[in-house]
mmCIF file of C-alpha atoms and ligand atoms in Angstrom:
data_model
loop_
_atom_site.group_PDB
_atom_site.id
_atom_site.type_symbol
_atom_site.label_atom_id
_atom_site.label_comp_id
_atom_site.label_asym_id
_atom_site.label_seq_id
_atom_site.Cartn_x
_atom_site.Cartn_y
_atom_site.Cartn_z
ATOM 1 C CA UNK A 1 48.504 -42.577 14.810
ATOM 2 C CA UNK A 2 49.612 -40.331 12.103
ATOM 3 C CA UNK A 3 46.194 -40.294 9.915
ATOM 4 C CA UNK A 4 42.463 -40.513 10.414
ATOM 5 C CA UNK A 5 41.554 -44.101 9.353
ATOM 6 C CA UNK A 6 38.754 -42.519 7.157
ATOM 7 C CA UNK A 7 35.047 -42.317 7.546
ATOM 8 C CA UNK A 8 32.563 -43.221 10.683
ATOM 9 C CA UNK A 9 29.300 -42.151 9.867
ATOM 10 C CA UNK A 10 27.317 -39.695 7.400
ATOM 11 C CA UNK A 11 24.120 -37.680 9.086
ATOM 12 C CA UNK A 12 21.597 -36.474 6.612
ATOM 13 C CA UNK A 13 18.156 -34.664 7.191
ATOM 14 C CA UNK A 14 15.498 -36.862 5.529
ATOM 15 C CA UNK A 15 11.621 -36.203 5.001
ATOM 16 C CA UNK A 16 9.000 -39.023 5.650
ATOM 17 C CA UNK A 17 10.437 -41.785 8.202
ATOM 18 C CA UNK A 18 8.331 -44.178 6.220
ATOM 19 C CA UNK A 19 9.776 -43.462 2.754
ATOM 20 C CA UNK A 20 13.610 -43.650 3.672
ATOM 21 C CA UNK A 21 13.187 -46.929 5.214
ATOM 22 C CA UNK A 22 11.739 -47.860 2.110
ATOM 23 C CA UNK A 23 13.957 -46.837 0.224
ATOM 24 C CA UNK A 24 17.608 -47.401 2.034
ATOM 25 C CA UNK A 25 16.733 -51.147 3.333
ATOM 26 C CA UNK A 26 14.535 -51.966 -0.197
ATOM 27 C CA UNK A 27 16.193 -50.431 -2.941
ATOM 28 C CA UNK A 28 19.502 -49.739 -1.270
ATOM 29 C CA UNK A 29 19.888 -52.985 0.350
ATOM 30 C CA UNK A 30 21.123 -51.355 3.789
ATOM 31 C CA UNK A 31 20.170 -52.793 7.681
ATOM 32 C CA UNK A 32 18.492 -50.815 10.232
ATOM 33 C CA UNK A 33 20.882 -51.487 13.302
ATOM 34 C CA UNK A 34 19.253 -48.555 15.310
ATOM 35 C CA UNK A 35 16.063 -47.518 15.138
ATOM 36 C CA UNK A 36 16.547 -44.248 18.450
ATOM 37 C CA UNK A 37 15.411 -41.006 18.380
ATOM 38 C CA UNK A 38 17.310 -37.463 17.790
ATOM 39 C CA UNK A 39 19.381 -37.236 21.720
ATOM 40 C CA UNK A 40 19.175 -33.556 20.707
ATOM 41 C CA UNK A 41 15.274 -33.437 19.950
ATOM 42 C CA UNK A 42 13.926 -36.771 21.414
ATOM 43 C CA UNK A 43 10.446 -36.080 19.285
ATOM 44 C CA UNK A 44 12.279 -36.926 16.202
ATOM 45 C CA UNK A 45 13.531 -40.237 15.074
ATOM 46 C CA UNK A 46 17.042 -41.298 14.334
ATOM 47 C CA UNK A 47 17.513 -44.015 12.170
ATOM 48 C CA UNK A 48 21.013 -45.519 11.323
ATOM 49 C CA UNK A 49 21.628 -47.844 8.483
ATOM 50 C CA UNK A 50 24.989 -49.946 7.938
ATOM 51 C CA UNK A 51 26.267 -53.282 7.072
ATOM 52 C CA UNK A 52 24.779 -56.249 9.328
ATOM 53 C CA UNK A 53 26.358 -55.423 12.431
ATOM 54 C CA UNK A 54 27.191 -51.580 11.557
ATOM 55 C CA UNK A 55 30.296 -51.363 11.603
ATOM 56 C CA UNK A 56 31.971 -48.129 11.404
ATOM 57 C CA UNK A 57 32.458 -46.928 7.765
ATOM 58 C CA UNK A 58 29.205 -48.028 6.601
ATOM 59 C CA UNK A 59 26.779 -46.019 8.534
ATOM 60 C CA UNK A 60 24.629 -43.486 6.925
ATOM 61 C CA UNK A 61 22.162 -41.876 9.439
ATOM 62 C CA UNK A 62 19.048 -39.460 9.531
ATOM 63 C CA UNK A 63 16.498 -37.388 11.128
ATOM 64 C CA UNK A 64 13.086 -37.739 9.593
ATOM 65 C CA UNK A 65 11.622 -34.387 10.283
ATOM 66 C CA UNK A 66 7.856 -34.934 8.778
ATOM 67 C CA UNK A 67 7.647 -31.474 8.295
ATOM 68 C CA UNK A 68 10.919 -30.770 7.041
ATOM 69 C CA UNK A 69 11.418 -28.532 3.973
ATOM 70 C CA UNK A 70 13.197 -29.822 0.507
ATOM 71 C CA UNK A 71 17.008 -28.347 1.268
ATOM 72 C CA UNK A 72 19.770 -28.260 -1.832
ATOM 73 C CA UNK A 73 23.427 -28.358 -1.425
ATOM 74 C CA UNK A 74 25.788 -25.800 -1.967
ATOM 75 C CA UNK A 75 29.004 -24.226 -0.777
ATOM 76 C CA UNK A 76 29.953 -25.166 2.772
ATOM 77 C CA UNK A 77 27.841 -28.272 2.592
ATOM 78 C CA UNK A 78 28.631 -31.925 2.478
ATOM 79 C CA UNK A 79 27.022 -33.149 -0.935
ATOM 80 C CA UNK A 80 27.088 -36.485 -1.597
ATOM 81 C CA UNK A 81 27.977 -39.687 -0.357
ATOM 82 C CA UNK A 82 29.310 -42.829 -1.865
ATOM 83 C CA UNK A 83 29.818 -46.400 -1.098
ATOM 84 C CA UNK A 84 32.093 -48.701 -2.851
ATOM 85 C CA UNK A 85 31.684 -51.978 -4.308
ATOM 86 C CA UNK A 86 33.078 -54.730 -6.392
ATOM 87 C CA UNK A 87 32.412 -54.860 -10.041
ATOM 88 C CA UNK A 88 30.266 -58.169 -9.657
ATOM 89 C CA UNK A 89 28.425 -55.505 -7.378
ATOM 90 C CA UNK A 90 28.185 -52.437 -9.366
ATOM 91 C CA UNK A 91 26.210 -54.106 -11.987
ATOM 92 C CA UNK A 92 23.810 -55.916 -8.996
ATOM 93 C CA UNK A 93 23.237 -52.727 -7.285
ATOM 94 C CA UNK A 94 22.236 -51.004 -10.777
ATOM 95 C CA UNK A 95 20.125 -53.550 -11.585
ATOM 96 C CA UNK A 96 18.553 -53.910 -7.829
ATOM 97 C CA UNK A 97 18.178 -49.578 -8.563
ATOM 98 C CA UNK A 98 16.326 -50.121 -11.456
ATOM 99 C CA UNK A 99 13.936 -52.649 -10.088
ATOM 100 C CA UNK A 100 13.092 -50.409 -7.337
ATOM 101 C CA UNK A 101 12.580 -47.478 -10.462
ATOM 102 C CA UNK A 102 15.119 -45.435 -8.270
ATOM 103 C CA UNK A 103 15.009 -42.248 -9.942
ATOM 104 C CA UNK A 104 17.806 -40.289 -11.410
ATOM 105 C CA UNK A 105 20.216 -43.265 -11.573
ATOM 106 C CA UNK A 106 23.084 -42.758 -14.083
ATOM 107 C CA UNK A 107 26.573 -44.086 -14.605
ATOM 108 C CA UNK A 108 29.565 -41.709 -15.336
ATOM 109 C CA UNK A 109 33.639 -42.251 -14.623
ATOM 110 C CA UNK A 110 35.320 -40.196 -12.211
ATOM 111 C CA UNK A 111 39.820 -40.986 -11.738
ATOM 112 C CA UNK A 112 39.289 -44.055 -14.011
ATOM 113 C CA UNK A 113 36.457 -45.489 -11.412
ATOM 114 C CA UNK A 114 32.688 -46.609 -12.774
ATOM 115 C CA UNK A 115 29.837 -43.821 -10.485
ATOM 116 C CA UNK A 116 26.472 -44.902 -10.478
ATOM 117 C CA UNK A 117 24.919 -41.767 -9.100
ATOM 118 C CA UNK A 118 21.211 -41.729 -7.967
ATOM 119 C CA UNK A 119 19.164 -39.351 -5.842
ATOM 120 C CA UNK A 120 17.140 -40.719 -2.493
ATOM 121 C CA UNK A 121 13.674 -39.859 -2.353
ATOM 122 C CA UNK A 122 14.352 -36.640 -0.954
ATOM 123 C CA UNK A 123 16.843 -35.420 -3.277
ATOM 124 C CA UNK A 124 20.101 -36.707 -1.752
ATOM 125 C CA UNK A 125 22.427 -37.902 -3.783
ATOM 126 C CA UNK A 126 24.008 -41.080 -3.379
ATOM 127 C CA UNK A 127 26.941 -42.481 -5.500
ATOM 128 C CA UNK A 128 27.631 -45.975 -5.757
ATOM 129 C CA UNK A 129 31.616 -46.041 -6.916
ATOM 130 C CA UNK A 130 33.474 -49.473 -8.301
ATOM 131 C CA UNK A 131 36.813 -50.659 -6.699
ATOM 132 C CA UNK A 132 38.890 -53.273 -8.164
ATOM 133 C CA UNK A 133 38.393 -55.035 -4.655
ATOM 134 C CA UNK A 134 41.709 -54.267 -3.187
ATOM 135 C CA UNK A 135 40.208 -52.023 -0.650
ATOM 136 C CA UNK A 136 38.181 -54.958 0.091
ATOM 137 C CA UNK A 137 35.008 -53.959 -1.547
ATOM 138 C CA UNK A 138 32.094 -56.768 -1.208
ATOM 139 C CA UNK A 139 29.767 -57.390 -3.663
ATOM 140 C CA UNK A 140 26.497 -55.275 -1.421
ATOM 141 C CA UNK A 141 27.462 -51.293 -1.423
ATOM 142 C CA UNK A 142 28.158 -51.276 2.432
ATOM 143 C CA UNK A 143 31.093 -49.221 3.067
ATOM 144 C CA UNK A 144 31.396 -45.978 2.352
ATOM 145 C CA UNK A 145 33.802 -45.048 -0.584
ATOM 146 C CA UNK A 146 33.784 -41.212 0.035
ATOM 147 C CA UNK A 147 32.165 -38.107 0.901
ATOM 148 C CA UNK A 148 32.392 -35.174 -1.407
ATOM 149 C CA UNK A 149 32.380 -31.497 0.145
ATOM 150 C CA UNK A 150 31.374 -28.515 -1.868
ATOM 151 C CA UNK A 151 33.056 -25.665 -1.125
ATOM 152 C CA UNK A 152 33.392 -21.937 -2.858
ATOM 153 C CA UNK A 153 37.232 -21.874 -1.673
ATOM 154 C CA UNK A 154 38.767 -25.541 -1.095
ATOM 155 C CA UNK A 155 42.259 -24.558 -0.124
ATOM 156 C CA UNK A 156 41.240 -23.997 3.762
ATOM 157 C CA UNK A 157 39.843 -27.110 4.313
ATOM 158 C CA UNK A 158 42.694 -29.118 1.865
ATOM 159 C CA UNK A 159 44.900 -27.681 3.871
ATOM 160 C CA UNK A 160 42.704 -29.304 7.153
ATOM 161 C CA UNK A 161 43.184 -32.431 5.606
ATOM 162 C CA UNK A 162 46.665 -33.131 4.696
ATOM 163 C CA UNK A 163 48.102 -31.097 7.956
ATOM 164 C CA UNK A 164 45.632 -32.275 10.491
ATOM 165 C CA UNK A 165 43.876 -35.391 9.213
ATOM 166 C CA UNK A 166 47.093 -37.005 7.393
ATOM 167 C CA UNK A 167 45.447 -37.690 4.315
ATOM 168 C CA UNK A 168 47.134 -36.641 0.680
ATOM 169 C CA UNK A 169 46.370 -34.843 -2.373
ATOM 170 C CA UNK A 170 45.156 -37.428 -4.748
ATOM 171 C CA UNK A 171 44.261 -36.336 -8.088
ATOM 172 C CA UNK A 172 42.160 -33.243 -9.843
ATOM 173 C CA UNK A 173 39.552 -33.870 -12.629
ATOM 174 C CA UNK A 174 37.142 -31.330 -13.981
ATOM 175 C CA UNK A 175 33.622 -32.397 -14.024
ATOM 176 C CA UNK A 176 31.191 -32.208 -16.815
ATOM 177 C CA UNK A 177 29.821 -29.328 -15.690
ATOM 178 C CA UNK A 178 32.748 -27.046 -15.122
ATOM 179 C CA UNK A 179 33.042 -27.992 -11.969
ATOM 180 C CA UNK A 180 36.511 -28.818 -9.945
ATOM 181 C CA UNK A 181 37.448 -31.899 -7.724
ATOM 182 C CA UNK A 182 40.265 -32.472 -6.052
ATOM 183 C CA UNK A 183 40.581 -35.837 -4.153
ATOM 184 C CA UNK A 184 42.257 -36.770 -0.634
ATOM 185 C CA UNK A 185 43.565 -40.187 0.344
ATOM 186 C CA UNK A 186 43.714 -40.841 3.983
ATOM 187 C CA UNK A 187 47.662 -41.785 4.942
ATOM 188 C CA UNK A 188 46.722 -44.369 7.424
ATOM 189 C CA UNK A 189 48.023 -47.680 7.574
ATOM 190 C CA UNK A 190 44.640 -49.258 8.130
ATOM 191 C CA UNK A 191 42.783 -47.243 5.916
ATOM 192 C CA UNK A 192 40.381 -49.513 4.260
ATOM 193 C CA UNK A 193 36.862 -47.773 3.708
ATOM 194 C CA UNK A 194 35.776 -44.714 3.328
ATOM 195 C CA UNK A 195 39.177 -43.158 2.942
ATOM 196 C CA UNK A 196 38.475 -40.501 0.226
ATOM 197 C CA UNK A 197 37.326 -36.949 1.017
ATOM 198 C CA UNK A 198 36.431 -34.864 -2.530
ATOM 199 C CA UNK A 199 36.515 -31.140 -2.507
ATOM 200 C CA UNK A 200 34.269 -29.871 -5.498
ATOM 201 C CA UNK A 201 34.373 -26.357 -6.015
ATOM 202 C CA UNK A 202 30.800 -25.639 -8.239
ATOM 203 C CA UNK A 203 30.568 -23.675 -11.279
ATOM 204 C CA UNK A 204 27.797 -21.594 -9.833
ATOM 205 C CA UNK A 205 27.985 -20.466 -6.155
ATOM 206 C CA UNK A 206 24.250 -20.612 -5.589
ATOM 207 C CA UNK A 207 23.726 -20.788 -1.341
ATOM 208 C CA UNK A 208 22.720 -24.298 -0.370
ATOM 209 C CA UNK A 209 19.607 -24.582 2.177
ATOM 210 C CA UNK A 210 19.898 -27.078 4.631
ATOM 211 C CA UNK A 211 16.780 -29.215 4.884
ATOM 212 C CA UNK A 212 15.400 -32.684 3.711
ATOM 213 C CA UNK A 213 17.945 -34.221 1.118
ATOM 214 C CA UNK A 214 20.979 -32.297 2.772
ATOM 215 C CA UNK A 215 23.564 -33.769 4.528
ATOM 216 C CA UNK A 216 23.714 -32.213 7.922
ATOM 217 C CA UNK A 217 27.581 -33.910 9.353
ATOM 218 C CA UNK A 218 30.379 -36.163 8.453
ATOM 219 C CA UNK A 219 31.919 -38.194 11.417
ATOM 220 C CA UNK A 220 35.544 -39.496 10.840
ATOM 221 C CA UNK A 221 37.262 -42.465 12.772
ATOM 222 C CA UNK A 222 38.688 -42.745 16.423
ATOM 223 C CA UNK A 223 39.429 -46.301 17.344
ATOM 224 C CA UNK A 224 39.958 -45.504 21.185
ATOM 225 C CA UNK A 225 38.724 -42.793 23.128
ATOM 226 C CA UNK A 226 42.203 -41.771 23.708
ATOM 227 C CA UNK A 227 42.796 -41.487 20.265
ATOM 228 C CA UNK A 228 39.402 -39.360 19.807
ATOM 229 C CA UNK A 229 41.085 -37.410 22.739
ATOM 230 C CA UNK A 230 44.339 -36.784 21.198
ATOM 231 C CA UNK A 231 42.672 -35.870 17.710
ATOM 232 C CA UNK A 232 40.526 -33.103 19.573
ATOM 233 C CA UNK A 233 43.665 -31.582 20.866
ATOM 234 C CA UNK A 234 44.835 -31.706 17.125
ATOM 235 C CA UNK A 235 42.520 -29.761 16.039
ATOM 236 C CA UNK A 236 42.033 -27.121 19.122
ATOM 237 C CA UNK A 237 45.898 -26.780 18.294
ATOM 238 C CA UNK A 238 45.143 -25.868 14.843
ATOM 239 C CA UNK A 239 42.964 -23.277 15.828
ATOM 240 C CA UNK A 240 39.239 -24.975 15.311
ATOM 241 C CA UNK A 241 36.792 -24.627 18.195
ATOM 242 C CA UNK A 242 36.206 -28.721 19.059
ATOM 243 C CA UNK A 243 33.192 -29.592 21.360
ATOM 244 C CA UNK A 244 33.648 -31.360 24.730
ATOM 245 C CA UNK A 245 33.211 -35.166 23.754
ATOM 246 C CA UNK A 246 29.587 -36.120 24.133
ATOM 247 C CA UNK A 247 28.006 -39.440 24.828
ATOM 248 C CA UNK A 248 26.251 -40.450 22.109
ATOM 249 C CA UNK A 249 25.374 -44.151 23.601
ATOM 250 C CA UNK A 250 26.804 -45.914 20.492
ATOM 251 C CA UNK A 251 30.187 -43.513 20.013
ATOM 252 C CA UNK A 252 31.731 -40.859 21.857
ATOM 253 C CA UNK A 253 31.428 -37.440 19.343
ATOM 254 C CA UNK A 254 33.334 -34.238 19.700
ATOM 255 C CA UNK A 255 32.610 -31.888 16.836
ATOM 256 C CA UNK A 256 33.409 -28.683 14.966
ATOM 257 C CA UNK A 257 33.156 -26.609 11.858
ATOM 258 C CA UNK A 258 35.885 -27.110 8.974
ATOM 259 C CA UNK A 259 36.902 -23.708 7.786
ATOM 260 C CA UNK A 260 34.645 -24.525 4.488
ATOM 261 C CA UNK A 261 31.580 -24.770 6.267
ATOM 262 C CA UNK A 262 30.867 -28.145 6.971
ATOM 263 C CA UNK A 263 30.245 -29.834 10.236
ATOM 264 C CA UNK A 264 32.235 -32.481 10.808
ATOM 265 C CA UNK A 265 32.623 -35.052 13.806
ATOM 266 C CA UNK A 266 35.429 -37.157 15.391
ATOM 267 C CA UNK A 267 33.416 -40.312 16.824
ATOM 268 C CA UNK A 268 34.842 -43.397 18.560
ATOM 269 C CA UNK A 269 34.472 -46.931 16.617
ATOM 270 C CA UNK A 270 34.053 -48.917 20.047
ATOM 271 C CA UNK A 271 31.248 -49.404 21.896
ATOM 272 C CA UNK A 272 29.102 -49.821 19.153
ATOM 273 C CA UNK A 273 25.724 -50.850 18.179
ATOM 274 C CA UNK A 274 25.533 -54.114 19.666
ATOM 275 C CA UNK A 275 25.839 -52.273 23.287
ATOM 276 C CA UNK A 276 21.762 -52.280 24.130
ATOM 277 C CA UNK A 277 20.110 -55.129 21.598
ATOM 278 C CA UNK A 278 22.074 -58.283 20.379
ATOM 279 C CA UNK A 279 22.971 -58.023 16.371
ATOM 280 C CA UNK A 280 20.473 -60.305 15.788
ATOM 281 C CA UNK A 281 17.128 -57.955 16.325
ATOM 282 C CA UNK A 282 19.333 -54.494 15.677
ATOM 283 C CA UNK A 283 17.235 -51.884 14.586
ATOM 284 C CA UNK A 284 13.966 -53.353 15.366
ATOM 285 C CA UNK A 285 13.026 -52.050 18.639
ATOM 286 C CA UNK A 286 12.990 -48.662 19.627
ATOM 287 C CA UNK A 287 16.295 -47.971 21.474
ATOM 288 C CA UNK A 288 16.045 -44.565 24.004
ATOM 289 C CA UNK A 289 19.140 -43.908 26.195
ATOM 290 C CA UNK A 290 19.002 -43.972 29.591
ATOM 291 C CA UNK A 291 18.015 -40.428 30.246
ATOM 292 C CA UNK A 292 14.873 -40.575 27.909
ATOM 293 C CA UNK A 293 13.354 -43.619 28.927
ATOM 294 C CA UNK A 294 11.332 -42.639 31.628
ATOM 295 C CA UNK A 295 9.356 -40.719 29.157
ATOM 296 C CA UNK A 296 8.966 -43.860 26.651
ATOM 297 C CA UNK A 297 5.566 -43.714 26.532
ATOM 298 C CA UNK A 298 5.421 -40.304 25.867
ATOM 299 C CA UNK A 299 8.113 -40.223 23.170
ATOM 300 C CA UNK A 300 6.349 -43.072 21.302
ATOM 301 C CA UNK A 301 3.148 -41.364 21.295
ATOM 302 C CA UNK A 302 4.351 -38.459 19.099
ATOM 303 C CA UNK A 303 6.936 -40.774 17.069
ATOM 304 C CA UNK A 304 5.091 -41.684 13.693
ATOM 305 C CA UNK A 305 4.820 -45.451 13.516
ATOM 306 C CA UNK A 306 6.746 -47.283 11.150
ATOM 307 C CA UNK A 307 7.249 -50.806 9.658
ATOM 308 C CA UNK A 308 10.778 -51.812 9.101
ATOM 309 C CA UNK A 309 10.969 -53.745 5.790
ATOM 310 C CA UNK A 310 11.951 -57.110 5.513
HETATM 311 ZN ZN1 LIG B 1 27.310 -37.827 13.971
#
């Protein structure tokens, strides 16, 4: 275990529970394999979307807060998030986009690679990126191809990267705008998905505001708990103040702050989503852990209700 295998999960703040579901299971093509609430703010929903049995590397997740102001990303926030595909793929998920008038969609090349790039209805941006296959991209975006960071000063966290996390520099391109991006490759043997971490360092240092569109963590791979255990030492012996591990029912999580900014999170690939409903009905039952379902009846009554599309 000389490299993080890559990518777990993505958590992003969204607006109107109704309206992602919409759009992520519709236009996106994604399942719902959990359909729980926020273990931090039980009034709130938490909704996780991945491949059909959500495996790790292809779940994005949110927290609908109704209420929630439009945020923008900046420096020391996560900015976008990208799945890969195959090229039989790329062109079915632009065309599937288009159907569903998803708005903002636009292809561009980025290291040699095809980028459809879209916005989700609250102003996230999602990238959809084309892989010759050899990664094992399918032909449905599922897996995630990357995250990109935006940072003012990238060298900090680069440095988190290749001397902590095992991954290598990979390449530097200057955007369209002006912008910088520098790309890490997880070393891992078994890196499949999700391997890439960008660093884009903006033109214009305009703050972000965290709110609905923003992404609020990124969660890397641990396949055991002892690995999870031995990565949080890792980092507390590279000076970053890492979180107990917490239960979060479907992963164990220990987190901290990269030295850019962003939140990030170590969480365990086992036991998975298939722990309290069979694969077969994932996502369409609300799911409470233990310690919130004696107050079921109360949680549901302030949850807005929802209808998960077909
Ligand atoms: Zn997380």
């Amino acid at each position: 275990m000389n490299a993080i295998a890559g990518l777990h999960h993505v958590t992003a703040i969204c607006g109107a529970p109704q309206t992602n579901l919409d759009f992520y299971v519709r236009a996106l093509g994604q399942r719902l394999v959990k359909r729980t609430v926020n273990f931090d703010d039980p009034g709130t929903y938490h909704f996780y979307y991945g491949d059909h049995v959500g495996t790790p590397g292809t779940i994005l997740t949110f927290f609908p807060f109704a209420n929630a102001g439009a945020g923008r990303p900046g420096p020391g926030m996560a900015c976008a998030v990208a799945y890969e595909v195959s090229p039989a793929g790329f062109d079915a998920a632009a065309a599937r986009l288009a159907a569903h008038h998803a708005p903002g969609a636009a292809v561009g090349e980025r290291f040699g690679q095809r980028v459809l790039s879209l916005v989700d209805p609250d102003g996230m941006t999602v990238e959809i990126v084309e892989t010759g296959g050899a990664g094992g991209a399918g032909d449905v975006p599922h897996f995630f191809h990357s995250v990109t960071l935006c940072l003012a000063a990238p060298e900090p966290t680069a440095r988190l990267l290749t001397d902590v996390f095992g991954y290598r520099a990979a390449g530097e391109a200057t955007e369209a705008d002006g912008a910088t991006r520098l790309r890490f490759v997880s070393g891992a043997e078994d890196a499949e998905h999700g391997a890439v971490v960008d660093l884009e360092v903006p033109v214009t240092r305009r703050s972000g505001v965290s709110g609905a569109g923003t992404i609020h963590h990124v969660a890397f791979r641990a396949g055991t708990d002892a690995e999870q255990v031995e990565w949080q030492q890792r980092i507390a012996a590279a000076g970053f103040d890492v979180t107990p591990v917490i239960d979060r029912q479907y992963f164990n999580a220990v987190y901290f702050r990269e030295p850019g900014g962003v939140l990030f999170e170590i969480a365990t690939d086992p036991p998975g989503f298939a722990t309290d409903e069979p694969v077969e009905t994932l996502g369409e039952a609300l799911k409470l852990p233990a310690q919130y379902e004696p107050h079921r009846a109360r949680i549901e009554a302030v949850l807005p209700p929802v209808t998960v599309p077909a």
